[in-house]
Coordinates of C-alpha atoms and ligand atoms in Angstrom, one line a residue:
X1 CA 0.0 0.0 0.0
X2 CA 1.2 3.5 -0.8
X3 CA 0.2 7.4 0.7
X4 CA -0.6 9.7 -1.7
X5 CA 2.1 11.2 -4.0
X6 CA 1.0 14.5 -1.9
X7 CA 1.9 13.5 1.7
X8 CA 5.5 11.9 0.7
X9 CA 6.6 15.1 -1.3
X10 CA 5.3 17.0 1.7
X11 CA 8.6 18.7 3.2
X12 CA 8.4 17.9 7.5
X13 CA 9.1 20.9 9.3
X14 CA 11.8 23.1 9.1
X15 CA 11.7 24.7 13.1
X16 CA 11.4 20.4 14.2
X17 CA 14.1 18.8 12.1
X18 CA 16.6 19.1 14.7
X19 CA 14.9 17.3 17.3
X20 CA 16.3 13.8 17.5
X21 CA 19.4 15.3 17.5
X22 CA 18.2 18.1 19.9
X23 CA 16.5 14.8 22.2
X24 CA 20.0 13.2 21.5
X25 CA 22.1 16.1 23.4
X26 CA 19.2 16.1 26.3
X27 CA 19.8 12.6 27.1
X28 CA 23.5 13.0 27.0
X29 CA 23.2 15.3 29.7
X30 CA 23.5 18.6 28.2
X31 CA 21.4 21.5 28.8
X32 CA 19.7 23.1 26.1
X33 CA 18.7 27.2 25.8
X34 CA 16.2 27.0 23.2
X35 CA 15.9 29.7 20.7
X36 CA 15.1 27.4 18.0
X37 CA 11.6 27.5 18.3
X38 CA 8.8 31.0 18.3
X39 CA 7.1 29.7 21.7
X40 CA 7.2 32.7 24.0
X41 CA 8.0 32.6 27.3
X42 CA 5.3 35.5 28.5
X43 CA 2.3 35.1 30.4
X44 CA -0.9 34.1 28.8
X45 CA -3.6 36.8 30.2
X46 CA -5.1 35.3 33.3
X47 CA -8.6 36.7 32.1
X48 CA -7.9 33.5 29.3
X49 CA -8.7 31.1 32.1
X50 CA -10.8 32.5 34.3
X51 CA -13.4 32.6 31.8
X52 CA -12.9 28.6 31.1
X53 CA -12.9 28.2 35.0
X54 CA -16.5 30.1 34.8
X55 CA -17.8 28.5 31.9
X56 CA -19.8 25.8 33.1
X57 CA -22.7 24.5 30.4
X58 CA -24.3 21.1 30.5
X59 CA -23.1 20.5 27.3
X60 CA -20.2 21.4 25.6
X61 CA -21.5 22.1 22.4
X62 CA -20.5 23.0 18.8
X63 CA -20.1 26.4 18.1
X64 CA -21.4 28.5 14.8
X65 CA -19.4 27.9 11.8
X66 CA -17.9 31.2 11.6
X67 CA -16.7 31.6 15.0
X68 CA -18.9 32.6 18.1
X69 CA -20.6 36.0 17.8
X70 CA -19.0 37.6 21.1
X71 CA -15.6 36.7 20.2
X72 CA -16.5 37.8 16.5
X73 CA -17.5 41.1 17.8
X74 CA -14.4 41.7 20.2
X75 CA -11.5 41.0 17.0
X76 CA -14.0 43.6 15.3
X77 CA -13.6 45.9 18.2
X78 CA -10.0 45.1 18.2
X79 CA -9.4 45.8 14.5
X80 CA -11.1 49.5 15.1
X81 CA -8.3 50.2 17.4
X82 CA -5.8 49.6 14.7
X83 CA -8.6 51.9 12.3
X84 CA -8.9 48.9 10.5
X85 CA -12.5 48.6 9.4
X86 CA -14.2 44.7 10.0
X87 CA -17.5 44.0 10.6
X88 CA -18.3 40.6 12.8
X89 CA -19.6 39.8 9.8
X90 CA -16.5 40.0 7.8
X91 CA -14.6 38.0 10.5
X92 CA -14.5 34.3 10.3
X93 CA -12.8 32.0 13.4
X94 CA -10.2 29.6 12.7
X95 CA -8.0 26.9 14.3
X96 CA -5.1 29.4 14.9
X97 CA -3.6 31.0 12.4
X98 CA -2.4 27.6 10.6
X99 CA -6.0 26.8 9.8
X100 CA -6.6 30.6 8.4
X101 CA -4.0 30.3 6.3
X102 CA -5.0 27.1 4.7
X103 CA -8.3 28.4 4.0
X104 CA -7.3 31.4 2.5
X105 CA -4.4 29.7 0.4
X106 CA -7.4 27.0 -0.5
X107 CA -10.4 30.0 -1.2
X108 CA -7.9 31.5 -3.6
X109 CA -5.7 29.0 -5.2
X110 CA -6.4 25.8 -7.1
X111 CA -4.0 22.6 -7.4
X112 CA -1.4 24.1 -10.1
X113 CA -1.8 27.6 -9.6
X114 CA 1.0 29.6 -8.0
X115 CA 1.3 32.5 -5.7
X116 CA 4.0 35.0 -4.6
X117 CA 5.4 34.9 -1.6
X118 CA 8.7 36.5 0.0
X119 CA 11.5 34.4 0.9
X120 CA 12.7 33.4 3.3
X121 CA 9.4 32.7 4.4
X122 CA 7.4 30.9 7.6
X123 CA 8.6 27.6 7.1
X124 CA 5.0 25.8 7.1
X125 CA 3.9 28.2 4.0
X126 CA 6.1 25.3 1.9
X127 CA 4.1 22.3 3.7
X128 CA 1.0 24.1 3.3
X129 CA 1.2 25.0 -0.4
X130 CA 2.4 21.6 -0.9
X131 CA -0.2 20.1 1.0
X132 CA -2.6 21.7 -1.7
X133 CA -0.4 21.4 -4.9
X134 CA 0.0 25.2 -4.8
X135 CA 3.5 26.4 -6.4
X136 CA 5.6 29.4 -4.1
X137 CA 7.1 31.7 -7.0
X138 CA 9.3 32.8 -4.4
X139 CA 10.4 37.0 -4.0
X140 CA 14.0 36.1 -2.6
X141 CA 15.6 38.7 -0.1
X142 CA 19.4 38.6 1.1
X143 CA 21.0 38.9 4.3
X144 CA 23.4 41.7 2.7
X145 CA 20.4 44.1 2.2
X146 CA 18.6 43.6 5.4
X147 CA 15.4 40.9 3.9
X148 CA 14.2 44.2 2.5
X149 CA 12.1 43.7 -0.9
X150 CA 14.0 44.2 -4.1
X151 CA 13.0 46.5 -7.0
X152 CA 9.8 45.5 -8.8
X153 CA 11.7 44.6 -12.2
X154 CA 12.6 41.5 -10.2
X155 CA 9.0 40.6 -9.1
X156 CA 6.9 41.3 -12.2
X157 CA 8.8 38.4 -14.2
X158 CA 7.8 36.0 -11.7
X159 CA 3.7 36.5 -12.5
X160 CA 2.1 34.8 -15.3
X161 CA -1.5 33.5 -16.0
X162 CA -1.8 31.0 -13.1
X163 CA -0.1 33.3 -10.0
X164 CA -3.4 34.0 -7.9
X165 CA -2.2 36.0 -4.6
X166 CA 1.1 37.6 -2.9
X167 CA 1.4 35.8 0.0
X168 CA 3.2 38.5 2.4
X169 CA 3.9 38.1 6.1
X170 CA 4.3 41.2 8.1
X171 CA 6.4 41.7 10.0
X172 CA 8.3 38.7 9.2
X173 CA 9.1 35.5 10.5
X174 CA 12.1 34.8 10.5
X175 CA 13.8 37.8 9.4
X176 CA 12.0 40.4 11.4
X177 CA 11.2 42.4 8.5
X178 CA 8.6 45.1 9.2
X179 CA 7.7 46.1 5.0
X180 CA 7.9 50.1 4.4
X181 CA 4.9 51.9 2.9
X182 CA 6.7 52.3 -0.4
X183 CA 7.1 48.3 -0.2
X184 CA 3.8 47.5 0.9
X185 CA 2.2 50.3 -1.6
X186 CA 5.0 48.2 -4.2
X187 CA 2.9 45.3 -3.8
X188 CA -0.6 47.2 -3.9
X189 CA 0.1 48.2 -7.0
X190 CA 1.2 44.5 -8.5
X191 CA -2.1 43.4 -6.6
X192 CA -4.5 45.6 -8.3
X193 CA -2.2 45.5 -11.6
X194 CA -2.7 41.7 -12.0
X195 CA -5.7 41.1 -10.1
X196 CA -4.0 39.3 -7.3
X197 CA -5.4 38.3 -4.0
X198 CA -2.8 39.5 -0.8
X199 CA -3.1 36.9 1.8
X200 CA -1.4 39.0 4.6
X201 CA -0.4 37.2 7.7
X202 CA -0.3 39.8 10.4
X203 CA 0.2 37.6 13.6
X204 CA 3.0 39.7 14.7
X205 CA 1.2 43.3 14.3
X206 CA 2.2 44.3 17.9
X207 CA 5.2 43.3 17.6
X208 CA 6.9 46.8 15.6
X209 CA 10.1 47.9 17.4
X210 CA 11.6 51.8 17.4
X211 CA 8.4 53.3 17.1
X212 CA 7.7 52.2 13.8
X213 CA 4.3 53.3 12.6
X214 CA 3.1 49.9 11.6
X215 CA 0.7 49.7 8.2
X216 CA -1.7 46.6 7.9
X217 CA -2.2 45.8 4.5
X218 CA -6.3 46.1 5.5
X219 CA -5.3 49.4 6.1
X220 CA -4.8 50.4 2.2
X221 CA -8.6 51.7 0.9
X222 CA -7.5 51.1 -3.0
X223 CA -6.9 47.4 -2.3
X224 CA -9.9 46.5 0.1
X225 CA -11.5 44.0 -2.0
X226 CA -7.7 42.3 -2.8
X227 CA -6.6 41.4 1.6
X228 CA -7.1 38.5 3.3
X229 CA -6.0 39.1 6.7
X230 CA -4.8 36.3 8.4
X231 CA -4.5 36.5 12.6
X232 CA -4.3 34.4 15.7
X233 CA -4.1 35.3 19.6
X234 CA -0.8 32.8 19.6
X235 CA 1.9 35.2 19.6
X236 CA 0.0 38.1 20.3
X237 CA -1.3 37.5 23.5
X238 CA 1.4 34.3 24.3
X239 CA -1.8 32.0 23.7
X240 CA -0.1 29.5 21.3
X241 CA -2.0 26.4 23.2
X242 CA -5.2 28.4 22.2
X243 CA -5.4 27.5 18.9
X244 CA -7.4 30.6 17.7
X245 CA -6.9 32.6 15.0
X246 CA -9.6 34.5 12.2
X247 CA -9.5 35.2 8.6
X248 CA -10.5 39.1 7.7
X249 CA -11.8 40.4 4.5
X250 CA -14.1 42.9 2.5
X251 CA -14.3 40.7 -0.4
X252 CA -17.7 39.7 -0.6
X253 CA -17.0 37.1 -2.9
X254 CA -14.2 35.5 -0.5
X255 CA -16.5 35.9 2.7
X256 CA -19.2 34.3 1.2
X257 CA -17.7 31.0 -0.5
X258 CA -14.6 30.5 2.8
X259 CA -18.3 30.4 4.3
X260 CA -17.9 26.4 3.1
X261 CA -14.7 25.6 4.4
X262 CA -15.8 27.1 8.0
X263 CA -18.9 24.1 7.6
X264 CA -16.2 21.9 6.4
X265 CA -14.6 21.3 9.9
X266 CA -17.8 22.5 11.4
X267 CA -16.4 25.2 14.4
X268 CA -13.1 25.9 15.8
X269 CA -12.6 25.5 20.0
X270 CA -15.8 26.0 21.6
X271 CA -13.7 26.7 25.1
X272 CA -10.8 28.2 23.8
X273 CA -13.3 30.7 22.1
X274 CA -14.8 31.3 25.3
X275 CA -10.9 32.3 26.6
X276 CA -9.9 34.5 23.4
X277 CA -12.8 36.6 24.1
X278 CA -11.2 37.7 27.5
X279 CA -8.0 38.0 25.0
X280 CA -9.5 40.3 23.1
X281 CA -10.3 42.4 26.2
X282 CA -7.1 42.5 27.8
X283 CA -6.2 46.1 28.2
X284 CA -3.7 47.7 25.7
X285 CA -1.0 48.4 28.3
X286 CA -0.3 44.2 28.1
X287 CA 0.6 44.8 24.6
X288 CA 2.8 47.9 25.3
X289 CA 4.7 46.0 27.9
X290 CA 5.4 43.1 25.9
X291 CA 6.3 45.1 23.0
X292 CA 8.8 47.0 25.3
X293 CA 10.0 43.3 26.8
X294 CA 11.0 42.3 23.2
X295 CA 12.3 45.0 22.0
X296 CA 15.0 45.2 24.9
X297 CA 15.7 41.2 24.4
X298 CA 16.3 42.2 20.2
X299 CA 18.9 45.0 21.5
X300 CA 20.3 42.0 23.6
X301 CA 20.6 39.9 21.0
X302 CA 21.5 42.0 18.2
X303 CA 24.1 43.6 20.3
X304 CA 26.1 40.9 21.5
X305 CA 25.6 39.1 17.4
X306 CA 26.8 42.2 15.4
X307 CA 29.9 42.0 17.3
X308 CA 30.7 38.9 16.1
X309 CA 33.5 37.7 13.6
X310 CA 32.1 37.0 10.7
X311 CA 28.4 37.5 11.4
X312 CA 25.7 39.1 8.8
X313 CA 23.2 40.5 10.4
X314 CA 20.2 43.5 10.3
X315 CA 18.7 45.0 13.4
X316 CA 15.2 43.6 12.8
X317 CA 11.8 46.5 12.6
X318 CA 9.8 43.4 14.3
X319 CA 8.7 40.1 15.4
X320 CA 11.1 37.9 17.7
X321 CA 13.3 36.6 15.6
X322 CA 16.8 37.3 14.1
X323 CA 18.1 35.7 11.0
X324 CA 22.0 36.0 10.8
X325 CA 24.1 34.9 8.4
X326 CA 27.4 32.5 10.3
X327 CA 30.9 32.5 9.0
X328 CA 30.3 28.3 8.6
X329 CA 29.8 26.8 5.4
X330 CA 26.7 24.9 6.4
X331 CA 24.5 26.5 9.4
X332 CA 22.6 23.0 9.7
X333 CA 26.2 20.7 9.9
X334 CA 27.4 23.6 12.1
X335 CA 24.7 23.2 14.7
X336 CA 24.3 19.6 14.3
X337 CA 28.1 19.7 15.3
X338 CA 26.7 21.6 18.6
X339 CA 24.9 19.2 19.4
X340 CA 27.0 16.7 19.0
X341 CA 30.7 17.8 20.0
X342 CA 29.9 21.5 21.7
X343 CA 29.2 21.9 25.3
X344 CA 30.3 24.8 27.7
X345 CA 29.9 23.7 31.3
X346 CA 27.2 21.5 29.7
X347 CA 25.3 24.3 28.5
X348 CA 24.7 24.4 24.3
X349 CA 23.0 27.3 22.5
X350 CA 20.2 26.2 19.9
X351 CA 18.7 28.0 17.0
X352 CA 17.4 27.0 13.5
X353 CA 18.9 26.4 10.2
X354 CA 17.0 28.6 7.6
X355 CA 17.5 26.8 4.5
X356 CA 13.6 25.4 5.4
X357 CA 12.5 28.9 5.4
X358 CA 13.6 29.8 1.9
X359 CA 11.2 27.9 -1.3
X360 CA 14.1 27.9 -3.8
X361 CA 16.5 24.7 -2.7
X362 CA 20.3 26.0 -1.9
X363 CA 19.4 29.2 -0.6
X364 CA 19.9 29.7 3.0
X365 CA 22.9 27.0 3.4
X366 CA 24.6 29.8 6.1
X367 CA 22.0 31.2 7.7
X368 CA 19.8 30.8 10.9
X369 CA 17.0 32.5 12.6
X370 CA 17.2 33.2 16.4
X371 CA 13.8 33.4 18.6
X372 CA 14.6 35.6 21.4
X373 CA 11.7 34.3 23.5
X374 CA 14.1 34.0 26.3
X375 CA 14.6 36.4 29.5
X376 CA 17.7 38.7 29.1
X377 CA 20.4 36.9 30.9
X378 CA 19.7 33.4 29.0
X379 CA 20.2 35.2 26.0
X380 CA 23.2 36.9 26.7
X381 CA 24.6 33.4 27.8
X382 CA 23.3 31.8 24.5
X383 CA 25.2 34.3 22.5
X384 CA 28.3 33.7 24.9
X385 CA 27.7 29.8 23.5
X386 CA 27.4 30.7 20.2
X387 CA 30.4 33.1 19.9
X388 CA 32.6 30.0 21.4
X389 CA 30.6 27.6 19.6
X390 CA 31.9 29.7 16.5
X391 CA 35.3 29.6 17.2
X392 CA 35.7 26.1 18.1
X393 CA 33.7 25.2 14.9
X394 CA 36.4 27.2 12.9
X395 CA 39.4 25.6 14.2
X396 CA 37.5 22.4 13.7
X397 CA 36.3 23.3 10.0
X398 CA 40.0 24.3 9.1
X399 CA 41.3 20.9 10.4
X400 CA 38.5 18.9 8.3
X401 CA 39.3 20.7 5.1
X402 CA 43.2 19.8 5.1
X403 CA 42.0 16.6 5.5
Ligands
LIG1 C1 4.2 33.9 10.4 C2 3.4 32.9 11.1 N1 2.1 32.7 10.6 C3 1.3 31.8 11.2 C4 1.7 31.0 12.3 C5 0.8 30.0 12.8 O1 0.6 30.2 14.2 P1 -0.7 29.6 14.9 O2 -1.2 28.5 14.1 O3 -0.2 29.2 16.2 O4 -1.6 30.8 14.9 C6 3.0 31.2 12.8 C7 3.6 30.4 13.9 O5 4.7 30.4 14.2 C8 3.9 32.2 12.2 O6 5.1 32.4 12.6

């Protein structure tokens, strides 16, 4: 008997392909600080709980297909603080924002078509378009100019008759990349050009460092009917366990037909609903704190990285990540060797390869992204382990070579 041609050319995931390895080093004894994957480290709001702990019905019960009506209303109210402009009605509720993306990616594509997206990219966009025989026509940015978009002449070849949406996540994951207004009005005008959908993932919108005004795509009037916002209350409200999340649009079109994949699956969490509408609530000074929180960990990190040998790397706009560029000639056998042969007094530094996070095979070979979810003095340890993890690696690397 054999799977389907679709679930063996499925890539697995590029933040878990360390983990035996990772296991491996654990039951050797060695202590790992994990940067490797984007699972915060800050409290969930307790309002999240208590409103489980009240809710009490007889039955727990399936909820309406679209999401229930409180919580509906609340990401509506949230949205207005942001003057972004969704009715409940326009707001469907999804298994986190995995399941909104899939519904979006499935609403707009079909098997065969392509979309544009901006590399490197969230690793799971390649298992998800994959998953649906959608191609990635992939915008590649470099470490050199800071993951920054380049010049339209070197998108617009990449559209022909089958690209059906820009695929865009901002800020970014992994690079950090919060998108300027000319970028963002860049790919506006490709949008509305070529009649593309924009499937904008905005799970990090809070997290915009430096005061950086920060521009949801919903946000641009001329392109209302193009967005398909995609959110969760993992990241932003350190609710990753929650599995909530909402698709946004104006396009009637879109609202009405995603209508079917909502039935499809029948409701998201009834009880985690229940919780995300106390999310929702949670005064805005949680946000500014945590905002300020990760902002001081990126100085941290950025900091101690930029100084060393060798190292490529841009002070990210956003997010929690950092994606550097290692003077190794392969980031994955260079923390595989970590794992393997590095220890300082049985402490070892892990973060993940990027080559995952990038659509076109061979790009990435030398970088990695770093999740500074960690409190300030892990991290400056974990860049202590990497800086000697470095060095060692290069005396290491010279010997192999000669050999
Ligand atoms: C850019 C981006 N989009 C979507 C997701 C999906 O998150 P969730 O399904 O937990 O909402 C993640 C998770 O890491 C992410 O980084």
């Amino acid at each position: 008997m054999k799977l389907s041609k679709r679930i063996y050319d499925m890539p697995f995931s590029g933040t878990r392909k360390l983990t035996p390895y990772i296991n491996k080093a654990k039951e050797n004894g060695k202590k790992i600080i994990a940067m490797y994957v984007g699972q915060p480290d800050i409290k969930t709001p307790k309002g999240f709980f208590e409103a489980i702990k009240k809710f009490e019905p007889e039955v727990l019960a399936y909820g309406e297909n679209y999401g229930n009506p409180e919580l509906r209303k609340a990401m509506s109210d949230y949205y207005k603080g942001y003057d972004i402009d969704f009715e409940p009605s326009e707001i469907f509720v999804t298994v986190a924002g995995s399941e909104a993306l899939l519904f979006a990616l499935l609403a707009t594509c079909d098997p065969g078509d392509n979309i544009l997206s901006v590399e490197p990219l969230y690793t799971d966009y390649n298992l998800m378009t994959k998953e649906i025989n959608v191609n990635i026509k992939a915008i590649t940015t470099k470490a050199e100019e800071g993951y920054h978009l380049p010049s339209r002449d070197k998108i617009d070849p990449l559209i022909d008759d089958r690209t059906k949406a820009i695929l865009l996540n901002h800020p970014n994951n992994p690079t950090g990349v919060v998108y300027t207004d000319e970028e963002l009005e860049m790919l506006a005008d490709i949008a509305l050009e070529n009649d593309l959908f924009i499937i904008s993932d905005e799970v990090y919108r809070e997290f915009v460092y430096d005061g950086l005004p920060y521009k949801s795509l919903a946000s641009i009037d001329r392109i209302k009917d193009n967005v398909i916002i995609v959110d969760s209350v993992s990241k932003r409200y350190s609710a990753c366990g929650a599995r909530i999340g909402n698709i946004a649009s104006k396009n009637k079109d879109f609202t009405a037909n995603v209508t079917k994949l909502c039935q499809s699956r029948i409701c998201a969490p009834t009880l985690d609903q229940v919780g995300a509408i106390e999310l929702y609530k949670t005064p805005s000074s949680y946000l500014r704190e945590v905002n300020k929180e990760y902002q001081h960990r990126r100085d941290v990190v950025f900091d101690l990285l930029e100084k060393m040998e060798g190292v490529i790397c841009h002070k990210p706009e956003g997010a929690f990540y950092i994606s550097a560029k290692l003077p190794v000639d392969n980031a994955e056998n260079f923390l595989i060797w970590m794992l393997e042969n590095f220890e300082d007094n049985g402490e070892v530094v892990m973060v993940s390869p990027i080559q995952d996070f990038y659509s076109t095979k061979g790009l990435g070979t030398k970088e990695v992204r770093i999740a500074y979810v960690l409190e300030e003095d892990k991290l400056v340890r974990a860049m202590e382990l990497l800086e000697k993890a470095l060095h060692e690696y290069s005396n290491y690397e010279a010997i192999h070579s000669k050999n």
